[in-house]
Amino acid sequence: MTDHTPTPLQRALYRILRPLARLLLRNGIPFGDFAELMRRAYVEAALEDFRDHRKKMTDSRAAVLTGLTRKEVKRQREMLSGQPMQPRENRQGNRASRVVAGWVHDTRFQDMEGRPAVLPFEGKPSFSELVRLYSGDMTPKAVLDELLRVGVVSQGAGGSEALVLRKRAYVPAGDDAEMLHIFGEDVSDLISTIDYNLVSAREGQPPLFQRTLTYNNIPPEVIQQWRAIAGREAQQFLEQLDGWLGPHDRDVSGQPGDPPSVRTGVSVFYFEEPIQDGSGAEVSS
């Protein structure tokens, strides 16, 4: 950072980078690896997000925009063409989530009251049919094993093949790779929303919804109760939104894919941290 007074964006960026640095250090990622990824991200953003349709984005223009040398831009561009950094969509977690969404919203897999039906493993309707419709090429047994592992599905009493949906959402547990994939998606979506809102404000356009509830003087003895309340209410809120939006998903509704689809959603996360005084020591209540 330069010696001049930090801008509001630089201050905000530092607040983002501080916990990110902690996460990187905890997971053994040295600064050099992070810097390499940042160079690649700068080049990809210049090439993809700042193209002028009247002119081709050349290495020279990208170098001016990013502050990197033309040689470095060329190197990163060639690496991106051979090894894209964007995540693939057919991850196990995404496909498990689609299976759960189909079970919740597809009327073929609901009971007479519109709730997710108890399904046999084979038959029609069945869990295997559900997986074939919603998971791509994953086998029903692989999907079932994962959903049983995280507690989303349970089997009937006495080892019966009857399968019961216990939770309306797939949340990976004990899978660092899947949790880091979710981390990448969630933080990327939040930053994209902030970027959109900054641009829309300058152009007089309505912003996307972005709200946070924060208090900074809460006594520790209420935190355990607050965690439970926040988790319960947030889950109910997301399930209400899912009840409206889920049936419109083309995987569920069967609507044709024209015009192109839109990726959308709402993220909710909980946070807490001890308040510290100026010396870095925690403030006791």
PDB file of N, CA and C in Angstrom, residues 26-107:
ATOM      1  N   ARG A  26      -3.462 -20.395   7.853  1.00  0.00           N
ATOM      2  CA  ARG A  26      -3.885 -21.611   8.550  1.00  0.00           C
ATOM      3  C   ARG A  26      -3.851 -22.819   7.629  1.00  0.00           C
ATOM      4  N   ASN A  27      -4.016 -22.590   6.346  1.00  0.00           N
ATOM      5  CA  ASN A  27      -4.046 -23.692   5.388  1.00  0.00           C
ATOM      6  C   ASN A  27      -2.767 -23.803   4.569  1.00  0.00           C
ATOM      7  N   GLY A  28      -1.703 -23.151   5.025  1.00  0.00           N
ATOM      8  CA  GLY A  28      -0.401 -23.341   4.420  1.00  0.00           C
ATOM      9  C   GLY A  28      -0.214 -22.703   3.057  1.00  0.00           C
ATOM     10  N   ILE A  29      -0.942 -21.604   2.775  1.00  0.00           N
ATOM     11  CA  ILE A  29      -0.794 -20.920   1.490  1.00  0.00           C
ATOM     12  C   ILE A  29       0.121 -19.722   1.686  1.00  0.00           C
ATOM     13  N   PRO A  30       1.354 -19.733   1.162  1.00  0.00           N
ATOM     14  CA  PRO A  30       2.268 -18.598   1.335  1.00  0.00           C
ATOM     15  C   PRO A  30       1.860 -17.420   0.460  1.00  0.00           C
ATOM     16  N   PHE A  31       2.446 -16.251   0.765  1.00  0.00           N
ATOM     17  CA  PHE A  31       2.084 -15.040   0.039  1.00  0.00           C
ATOM     18  C   PHE A  31       2.346 -15.169  -1.453  1.00  0.00           C
ATOM     19  N   GLY A  32       3.425 -15.840  -1.835  1.00  0.00           N
ATOM     20  CA  GLY A  32       3.747 -15.969  -3.256  1.00  0.00           C
ATOM     21  C   GLY A  32       2.631 -16.644  -4.041  1.00  0.00           C
ATOM     22  N   ASP A  33       2.038 -17.690  -3.466  1.00  0.00           N
ATOM     23  CA  ASP A  33       0.932 -18.373  -4.149  1.00  0.00           C
ATOM     24  C   ASP A  33      -0.277 -17.452  -4.281  1.00  0.00           C
ATOM     25  N   PHE A  34      -0.560 -16.685  -3.218  1.00  0.00           N
ATOM     26  CA  PHE A  34      -1.683 -15.752  -3.269  1.00  0.00           C
ATOM     27  C   PHE A  34      -1.441 -14.674  -4.321  1.00  0.00           C
ATOM     28  N   ALA A  35      -0.210 -14.139  -4.361  1.00  0.00           N
ATOM     29  CA  ALA A  35       0.113 -13.099  -5.336  1.00  0.00           C
ATOM     30  C   ALA A  35      -0.043 -13.620  -6.766  1.00  0.00           C
ATOM     31  N   GLU A  36       0.348 -14.865  -6.986  1.00  0.00           N
ATOM     32  CA  GLU A  36       0.205 -15.455  -8.316  1.00  0.00           C
ATOM     33  C   GLU A  36      -1.263 -15.555  -8.715  1.00  0.00           C
ATOM     34  N   LEU A  37      -2.105 -15.963  -7.779  1.00  0.00           N
ATOM     35  CA  LEU A  37      -3.538 -16.045  -8.062  1.00  0.00           C
ATOM     36  C   LEU A  37      -4.127 -14.657  -8.314  1.00  0.00           C
ATOM     37  N   MET A  38      -3.661 -13.652  -7.579  1.00  0.00           N
ATOM     38  CA  MET A  38      -4.163 -12.292  -7.785  1.00  0.00           C
ATOM     39  C   MET A  38      -3.789 -11.774  -9.166  1.00  0.00           C
ATOM     40  N   ARG A  39      -2.558 -12.066  -9.609  1.00  0.00           N
ATOM     41  CA  ARG A  39      -2.171 -11.646 -10.960  1.00  0.00           C
ATOM     42  C   ARG A  39      -3.089 -12.286 -11.993  1.00  0.00           C
ATOM     43  N   ARG A  40      -3.375 -13.569 -11.800  1.00  0.00           N
ATOM     44  CA  ARG A  40      -4.246 -14.270 -12.748  1.00  0.00           C
ATOM     45  C   ARG A  40      -5.657 -13.694 -12.726  1.00  0.00           C
ATOM     46  N   ALA A  41      -6.152 -13.382 -11.529  1.00  0.00           N
ATOM     47  CA  ALA A  41      -7.499 -12.824 -11.412  1.00  0.00           C
ATOM     48  C   ALA A  41      -7.578 -11.449 -12.069  1.00  0.00           C
ATOM     49  N   TYR A  42      -6.532 -10.634 -11.902  1.00  0.00           N
ATOM     50  CA  TYR A  42      -6.502  -9.316 -12.536  1.00  0.00           C
ATOM     51  C   TYR A  42      -6.558  -9.447 -14.060  1.00  0.00           C
ATOM     52  N   VAL A  43      -5.773 -10.365 -14.585  1.00  0.00           N
ATOM     53  CA  VAL A  43      -5.734 -10.535 -16.040  1.00  0.00           C
ATOM     54  C   VAL A  43      -7.072 -11.060 -16.550  1.00  0.00           C
ATOM     55  N   GLU A  44      -7.640 -12.035 -15.860  1.00  0.00           N
ATOM     56  CA  GLU A  44      -8.921 -12.580 -16.308  1.00  0.00           C
ATOM     57  C   GLU A  44     -10.019 -11.522 -16.244  1.00  0.00           C
ATOM     58  N   ALA A  45     -10.036 -10.714 -15.175  1.00  0.00           N
ATOM     59  CA  ALA A  45     -11.044  -9.655 -15.075  1.00  0.00           C
ATOM     60  C   ALA A  45     -10.876  -8.642 -16.208  1.00  0.00           C
ATOM     61  N   ALA A  46      -9.630  -8.283 -16.522  1.00  0.00           N
ATOM     62  CA  ALA A  46      -9.397  -7.329 -17.608  1.00  0.00           C
ATOM     63  C   ALA A  46      -9.868  -7.892 -18.937  1.00  0.00           C
ATOM     64  N   LEU A  47      -9.565  -9.172 -19.188  1.00  0.00           N
ATOM     65  CA  LEU A  47      -9.906  -9.778 -20.476  1.00  0.00           C
ATOM     66  C   LEU A  47     -11.404 -10.026 -20.619  1.00  0.00           C
ATOM     67  N   GLU A  48     -12.071 -10.394 -19.510  1.00  0.00           N
ATOM     68  CA  GLU A  48     -13.471 -10.799 -19.594  1.00  0.00           C
ATOM     69  C   GLU A  48     -14.457  -9.682 -19.256  1.00  0.00           C
ATOM     70  N   ASP A  49     -14.114  -8.819 -18.294  1.00  0.00           N
ATOM     71  CA  ASP A  49     -15.084  -7.866 -17.769  1.00  0.00           C
ATOM     72  C   ASP A  49     -14.900  -6.442 -18.274  1.00  0.00           C
ATOM     73  N   PHE A  50     -13.796  -6.153 -18.930  1.00  0.00           N
ATOM     74  CA  PHE A  50     -13.533  -4.784 -19.387  1.00  0.00           C
ATOM     75  C   PHE A  50     -13.284  -4.739 -20.893  1.00  0.00           C
ATOM     76  N   ARG A  51     -13.885  -5.685 -21.590  1.00  0.00           N
ATOM     77  CA  ARG A  51     -13.720  -5.689 -23.044  1.00  0.00           C
ATOM     78  C   ARG A  51     -14.556  -4.575 -23.666  1.00  0.00           C
ATOM     79  N   ASP A  52     -13.962  -3.889 -24.598  1.00  0.00           N
ATOM     80  CA  ASP A  52     -14.674  -2.910 -25.418  1.00  0.00           C
ATOM     81  C   ASP A  52     -15.057  -3.628 -26.704  1.00  0.00           C
ATOM     82  N   HIS A  53     -16.365  -3.739 -26.968  1.00  0.00           N
ATOM     83  CA  HIS A  53     -16.815  -4.527 -28.127  1.00  0.00           C
ATOM     84  C   HIS A  53     -16.330  -3.940 -29.450  1.00  0.00           C
ATOM     85  N   ARG A  54     -15.879  -2.695 -29.405  1.00  0.00           N
ATOM     86  CA  ARG A  54     -15.366  -2.096 -30.643  1.00  0.00           C
ATOM     87  C   ARG A  54     -13.892  -2.423 -30.856  1.00  0.00           C
ATOM     88  N   LYS A  55     -13.215  -2.835 -29.794  1.00  0.00           N
ATOM     89  CA  LYS A  55     -11.791  -3.132 -29.894  1.00  0.00           C
ATOM     90  C   LYS A  55     -11.499  -4.441 -29.175  1.00  0.00           C
ATOM     91  N   LYS A  56     -10.534  -5.163 -29.685  1.00  0.00           N
ATOM     92  CA  LYS A  56     -10.086  -6.377 -29.026  1.00  0.00           C
ATOM     93  C   LYS A  56      -9.221  -6.010 -27.828  1.00  0.00           C
ATOM     94  N   MET A  57      -9.429  -6.727 -26.699  1.00  0.00           N
ATOM     95  CA  MET A  57      -8.597  -6.496 -25.523  1.00  0.00           C
ATOM     96  C   MET A  57      -7.233  -7.135 -25.760  1.00  0.00           C
ATOM     97  N   THR A  58      -6.269  -6.313 -26.090  1.00  0.00           N
ATOM     98  CA  THR A  58      -4.923  -6.815 -26.359  1.00  0.00           C
ATOM     99  C   THR A  58      -4.142  -6.946 -25.056  1.00  0.00           C
ATOM    100  N   ASP A  59      -3.004  -7.656 -25.133  1.00  0.00           N
ATOM    101  CA  ASP A  59      -2.136  -7.767 -23.964  1.00  0.00           C
ATOM    102  C   ASP A  59      -1.651  -6.391 -23.525  1.00  0.00           C
ATOM    103  N   SER A  60      -1.404  -5.497 -24.472  1.00  0.00           N
ATOM    104  CA  SER A  60      -0.931  -4.157 -24.131  1.00  0.00           C
ATOM    105  C   SER A  60      -1.991  -3.381 -23.363  1.00  0.00           C
ATOM    106  N   ARG A  61      -3.251  -3.439 -23.817  1.00  0.00           N
ATOM    107  CA  ARG A  61      -4.325  -2.738 -23.117  1.00  0.00           C
ATOM    108  C   ARG A  61      -4.556  -3.349 -21.747  1.00  0.00           C
ATOM    109  N   ALA A  62      -4.482  -4.673 -21.653  1.00  0.00           N
ATOM    110  CA  ALA A  62      -4.652  -5.319 -20.362  1.00  0.00           C
ATOM    111  C   ALA A  62      -3.520  -4.957 -19.410  1.00  0.00           C
ATOM    112  N   ALA A  63      -2.309  -4.778 -19.944  1.00  0.00           N
ATOM    113  CA  ALA A  63      -1.168  -4.395 -19.116  1.00  0.00           C
ATOM    114  C   ALA A  63      -1.372  -2.997 -18.541  1.00  0.00           C
ATOM    115  N   VAL A  64      -1.870  -2.081 -19.364  1.00  0.00           N
ATOM    116  CA  VAL A  64      -2.140  -0.723 -18.885  1.00  0.00           C
ATOM    117  C   VAL A  64      -3.211  -0.754 -17.800  1.00  0.00           C
ATOM    118  N   LEU A  65      -4.248  -1.536 -18.017  1.00  0.00           N
ATOM    119  CA  LEU A  65      -5.373  -1.597 -17.079  1.00  0.00           C
ATOM    120  C   LEU A  65      -4.969  -2.214 -15.752  1.00  0.00           C
ATOM    121  N   THR A  66      -4.174  -3.280 -15.784  1.00  0.00           N
ATOM    122  CA  THR A  66      -3.838  -4.027 -14.565  1.00  0.00           C
ATOM    123  C   THR A  66      -2.579  -3.540 -13.870  1.00  0.00           C
ATOM    124  N   GLY A  67      -1.711  -2.825 -14.607  1.00  0.00           N
ATOM    125  CA  GLY A  67      -0.433  -2.430 -14.037  1.00  0.00           C
ATOM    126  C   GLY A  67       0.624  -3.514 -14.133  1.00  0.00           C
ATOM    127  N   LEU A  68       0.312  -4.633 -14.787  1.00  0.00           N
ATOM    128  CA  LEU A  68       1.276  -5.708 -14.998  1.00  0.00           C
ATOM    129  C   LEU A  68       2.016  -5.477 -16.310  1.00  0.00           C
ATOM    130  N   THR A  69       3.116  -6.160 -16.508  1.00  0.00           N
ATOM    131  CA  THR A  69       3.844  -6.061 -17.766  1.00  0.00           C
ATOM    132  C   THR A  69       3.113  -6.869 -18.842  1.00  0.00           C
ATOM    133  N   ARG A  70       3.383  -6.530 -20.102  1.00  0.00           N
ATOM    134  CA  ARG A  70       2.773  -7.297 -21.199  1.00  0.00           C
ATOM    135  C   ARG A  70       3.213  -8.757 -21.144  1.00  0.00           C
ATOM    136  N   LYS A  71       4.473  -8.976 -20.756  1.00  0.00           N
ATOM    137  CA  LYS A  71       4.966 -10.354 -20.651  1.00  0.00           C
ATOM    138  C   LYS A  71       4.182 -11.134 -19.602  1.00  0.00           C
ATOM    139  N   GLU A  72       3.893 -10.484 -18.463  1.00  0.00           N
ATOM    140  CA  GLU A  72       3.145 -11.164 -17.404  1.00  0.00           C
ATOM    141  C   GLU A  72       1.695 -11.407 -17.829  1.00  0.00           C
ATOM    142  N   VAL A  73       1.098 -10.434 -18.497  1.00  0.00           N
ATOM    143  CA  VAL A  73      -0.276 -10.614 -18.992  1.00  0.00           C
ATOM    144  C   VAL A  73      -0.344 -11.793 -19.951  1.00  0.00           C
ATOM    145  N   LYS A  74       0.613 -11.866 -20.867  1.00  0.00           N
ATOM    146  CA  LYS A  74       0.641 -12.966 -21.828  1.00  0.00           C
ATOM    147  C   LYS A  74       0.795 -14.302 -21.115  1.00  0.00           C
ATOM    148  N   ARG A  75       1.672 -14.348 -20.104  1.00  0.00           N
ATOM    149  CA  ARG A  75       1.891 -15.597 -19.366  1.00  0.00           C
ATOM    150  C   ARG A  75       0.616 -16.040 -18.651  1.00  0.00           C
ATOM    151  N   GLN A  76      -0.044 -15.099 -18.004  1.00  0.00           N
ATOM    152  CA  GLN A  76      -1.269 -15.445 -17.276  1.00  0.00           C
ATOM    153  C   GLN A  76      -2.386 -15.825 -18.242  1.00  0.00           C
ATOM    154  N   ARG A  77      -2.483 -15.125 -19.371  1.00  0.00           N
ATOM    155  CA  ARG A  77      -3.519 -15.450 -20.358  1.00  0.00           C
ATOM    156  C   ARG A  77      -3.337 -16.859 -20.879  1.00  0.00           C
ATOM    157  N   GLU A  78      -2.095 -17.238 -21.161  1.00  0.00           N
ATOM    158  CA  GLU A  78      -1.829 -18.589 -21.659  1.00  0.00           C
ATOM    159  C   GLU A  78      -2.142 -19.645 -20.604  1.00  0.00           C
ATOM    160  N   MET A  79      -1.867 -19.329 -19.350  1.00  0.00           N
ATOM    161  CA  MET A  79      -2.192 -20.266 -18.275  1.00  0.00           C
ATOM    162  C   MET A  79      -3.698 -20.410 -18.115  1.00  0.00           C
ATOM    163  N   LEU A  80      -4.426 -19.309 -18.246  1.00  0.00           N
ATOM    164  CA  LEU A  80      -5.883 -19.358 -18.128  1.00  0.00           C
ATOM    165  C   LEU A  80      -6.505 -20.184 -19.248  1.00  0.00           C
ATOM    166  N   SER A  81      -5.939 -20.063 -20.441  1.00  0.00           N
ATOM    167  CA  SER A  81      -6.496 -20.819 -21.568  1.00  0.00           C
ATOM    168  C   SER A  81      -6.283 -22.308 -21.408  1.00  0.00           C
ATOM    169  N   GLY A  82      -5.218 -22.691 -20.698  1.00  0.00           N
ATOM    170  CA  GLY A  82      -4.943 -24.113 -20.519  1.00  0.00           C
ATOM    171  C   GLY A  82      -5.460 -24.685 -19.228  1.00  0.00           C
ATOM    172  N   GLN A  83      -5.716 -23.814 -18.228  1.00  0.00           N
ATOM    173  CA  GLN A  83      -6.153 -24.283 -16.915  1.00  0.00           C
ATOM    174  C   GLN A  83      -7.087 -23.239 -16.311  1.00  0.00           C
ATOM    175  N   PRO A  84      -8.371 -23.246 -16.705  1.00  0.00           N
ATOM    176  CA  PRO A  84      -9.318 -22.262 -16.175  1.00  0.00           C
ATOM    177  C   PRO A  84      -9.442 -22.390 -14.658  1.00  0.00           C
ATOM    178  N   MET A  85      -9.565 -21.234 -13.990  1.00  0.00           N
ATOM    179  CA  MET A  85      -9.682 -21.235 -12.531  1.00  0.00           C
ATOM    180  C   MET A  85     -11.130 -21.294 -12.064  1.00  0.00           C
ATOM    181  N   GLN A  86     -12.083 -21.028 -12.959  1.00  0.00           N
ATOM    182  CA  GLN A  86     -13.484 -21.058 -12.556  1.00  0.00           C
ATOM    183  C   GLN A  86     -13.877 -22.481 -12.181  1.00  0.00           C
ATOM    184  N   PRO A  87     -14.670 -22.655 -11.098  1.00  0.00           N
ATOM    185  CA  PRO A  87     -15.052 -24.008 -10.661  1.00  0.00           C
ATOM    186  C   PRO A  87     -15.969 -24.678 -11.649  1.00  0.00           C
ATOM    187  N   ARG A  88     -15.829 -25.989 -11.750  1.00  0.00           N
ATOM    188  CA  ARG A  88     -16.740 -26.753 -12.594  1.00  0.00           C
ATOM    189  C   ARG A  88     -18.075 -26.903 -11.887  1.00  0.00           C
ATOM    190  N   GLU A  89     -19.157 -26.993 -12.646  1.00  0.00           N
ATOM    191  CA  GLU A  89     -20.493 -27.019 -12.074  1.00  0.00           C
ATOM    192  C   GLU A  89     -20.939 -28.402 -11.648  1.00  0.00           C
ATOM    193  N   ASN A  90     -20.254 -29.440 -12.077  1.00  0.00           N
ATOM    194  CA  ASN A  90     -20.748 -30.795 -11.811  1.00  0.00           C
ATOM    195  C   ASN A  90     -20.096 -31.414 -10.585  1.00  0.00           C
ATOM    196  N   ARG A  91     -19.863 -30.601  -9.566  1.00  0.00           N
ATOM    197  CA  ARG A  91     -19.288 -31.116  -8.336  1.00  0.00           C
ATOM    198  C   ARG A  91     -20.310 -31.969  -7.609  1.00  0.00           C
ATOM    199  N   GLN A  92     -19.805 -32.878  -6.768  1.00  0.00           N
ATOM    200  CA  GLN A  92     -20.675 -33.792  -6.034  1.00  0.00           C
ATOM    201  C   GLN A  92     -21.698 -33.020  -5.203  1.00  0.00           C
ATOM    202  N   GLY A  93     -21.243 -31.952  -4.516  1.00  0.00           N
ATOM    203  CA  GLY A  93     -22.153 -31.194  -3.666  1.00  0.00           C
ATOM    204  C   GLY A  93     -23.279 -30.562  -4.445  1.00  0.00           C
ATOM    205  N   ASN A  94     -22.974 -29.971  -5.608  1.00  0.00           N
ATOM    206  CA  ASN A  94     -24.018 -29.351  -6.417  1.00  0.00           C
ATOM    207  C   ASN A  94     -25.037 -30.373  -6.857  1.00  0.00           C
ATOM    208  N   ARG A  95     -24.577 -31.569  -7.221  1.00  0.00           N
ATOM    209  CA  ARG A  95     -25.508 -32.590  -7.691  1.00  0.00           C
ATOM    210  C   ARG A  95     -26.333 -33.148  -6.540  1.00  0.00           C
ATOM    211  N   ALA A  96     -25.724 -33.295  -5.361  1.00  0.00           N
ATOM    212  CA  ALA A  96     -26.496 -33.720  -4.192  1.00  0.00           C
ATOM    213  C   ALA A  96     -27.549 -32.680  -3.850  1.00  0.00           C
ATOM    214  N   SER A  97     -27.215 -31.405  -3.971  1.00  0.00           N
ATOM    215  CA  SER A  97     -28.184 -30.337  -3.706  1.00  0.00           C
ATOM    216  C   SER A  97     -29.350 -30.402  -4.683  1.00  0.00           C
ATOM    217  N   ARG A  98     -29.060 -30.696  -5.955  1.00  0.00           N
ATOM    218  CA  ARG A  98     -30.131 -30.782  -6.942  1.00  0.00           C
ATOM    219  C   ARG A  98     -31.064 -31.944  -6.635  1.00  0.00           C
ATOM    220  N   VAL A  99     -30.513 -33.048  -6.146  1.00  0.00           N
ATOM    221  CA  VAL A  99     -31.356 -34.187  -5.777  1.00  0.00           C
ATOM    222  C   VAL A  99     -32.305 -33.794  -4.653  1.00  0.00           C
ATOM    223  N   VAL A 100     -31.787 -33.117  -3.634  1.00  0.00           N
ATOM    224  CA  VAL A 100     -32.630 -32.691  -2.520  1.00  0.00           C
ATOM    225  C   VAL A 100     -33.681 -31.706  -3.009  1.00  0.00           C
ATOM    226  N   ALA A 101     -33.303 -30.758  -3.869  1.00  0.00           N
ATOM    227  CA  ALA A 101     -34.264 -29.788  -4.390  1.00  0.00           C
ATOM    228  C   ALA A 101     -35.371 -30.476  -5.187  1.00  0.00           C
ATOM    229  N   GLY A 102     -35.002 -31.474  -5.988  1.00  0.00           N
ATOM    230  CA  GLY A 102     -36.017 -32.211  -6.731  1.00  0.00           C
ATOM    231  C   GLY A 102     -36.966 -32.953  -5.816  1.00  0.00           C
ATOM    232  N   TRP A 103     -36.441 -33.515  -4.752  1.00  0.00           N
ATOM    233  CA  TRP A 103     -37.262 -34.243  -3.773  1.00  0.00           C
ATOM    234  C   TRP A 103     -38.255 -33.295  -3.099  1.00  0.00           C
ATOM    235  N   VAL A 104     -37.833 -32.063  -2.845  1.00  0.00           N
ATOM    236  CA  VAL A 104     -38.678 -31.092  -2.157  1.00  0.00           C
ATOM    237  C   VAL A 104     -39.746 -30.520  -3.081  1.00  0.00           C
ATOM    238  N   HIS A 105     -39.403 -30.266  -4.346  1.00  0.00           N
ATOM    239  CA  HIS A 105     -40.282 -29.479  -5.209  1.00  0.00           C
ATOM    240  C   HIS A 105     -40.979 -30.263  -6.323  1.00  0.00           C
ATOM    241  N   ASP A 106     -40.416 -31.355  -6.770  1.00  0.00           N
ATOM    242  CA  ASP A 106     -41.000 -32.103  -7.879  1.00  0.00           C
ATOM    243  C   ASP A 106     -42.202 -32.897  -7.365  1.00  0.00           C
ATOM    244  N   THR A 107     -43.377 -32.613  -7.918  1.00  0.00           N
ATOM    245  CA  THR A 107     -44.610 -33.257  -7.436  1.00  0.00           C
ATOM    246  C   THR A 107     -44.572 -34.771  -7.600  1.00  0.00           C
TER     247      THR A 107
END
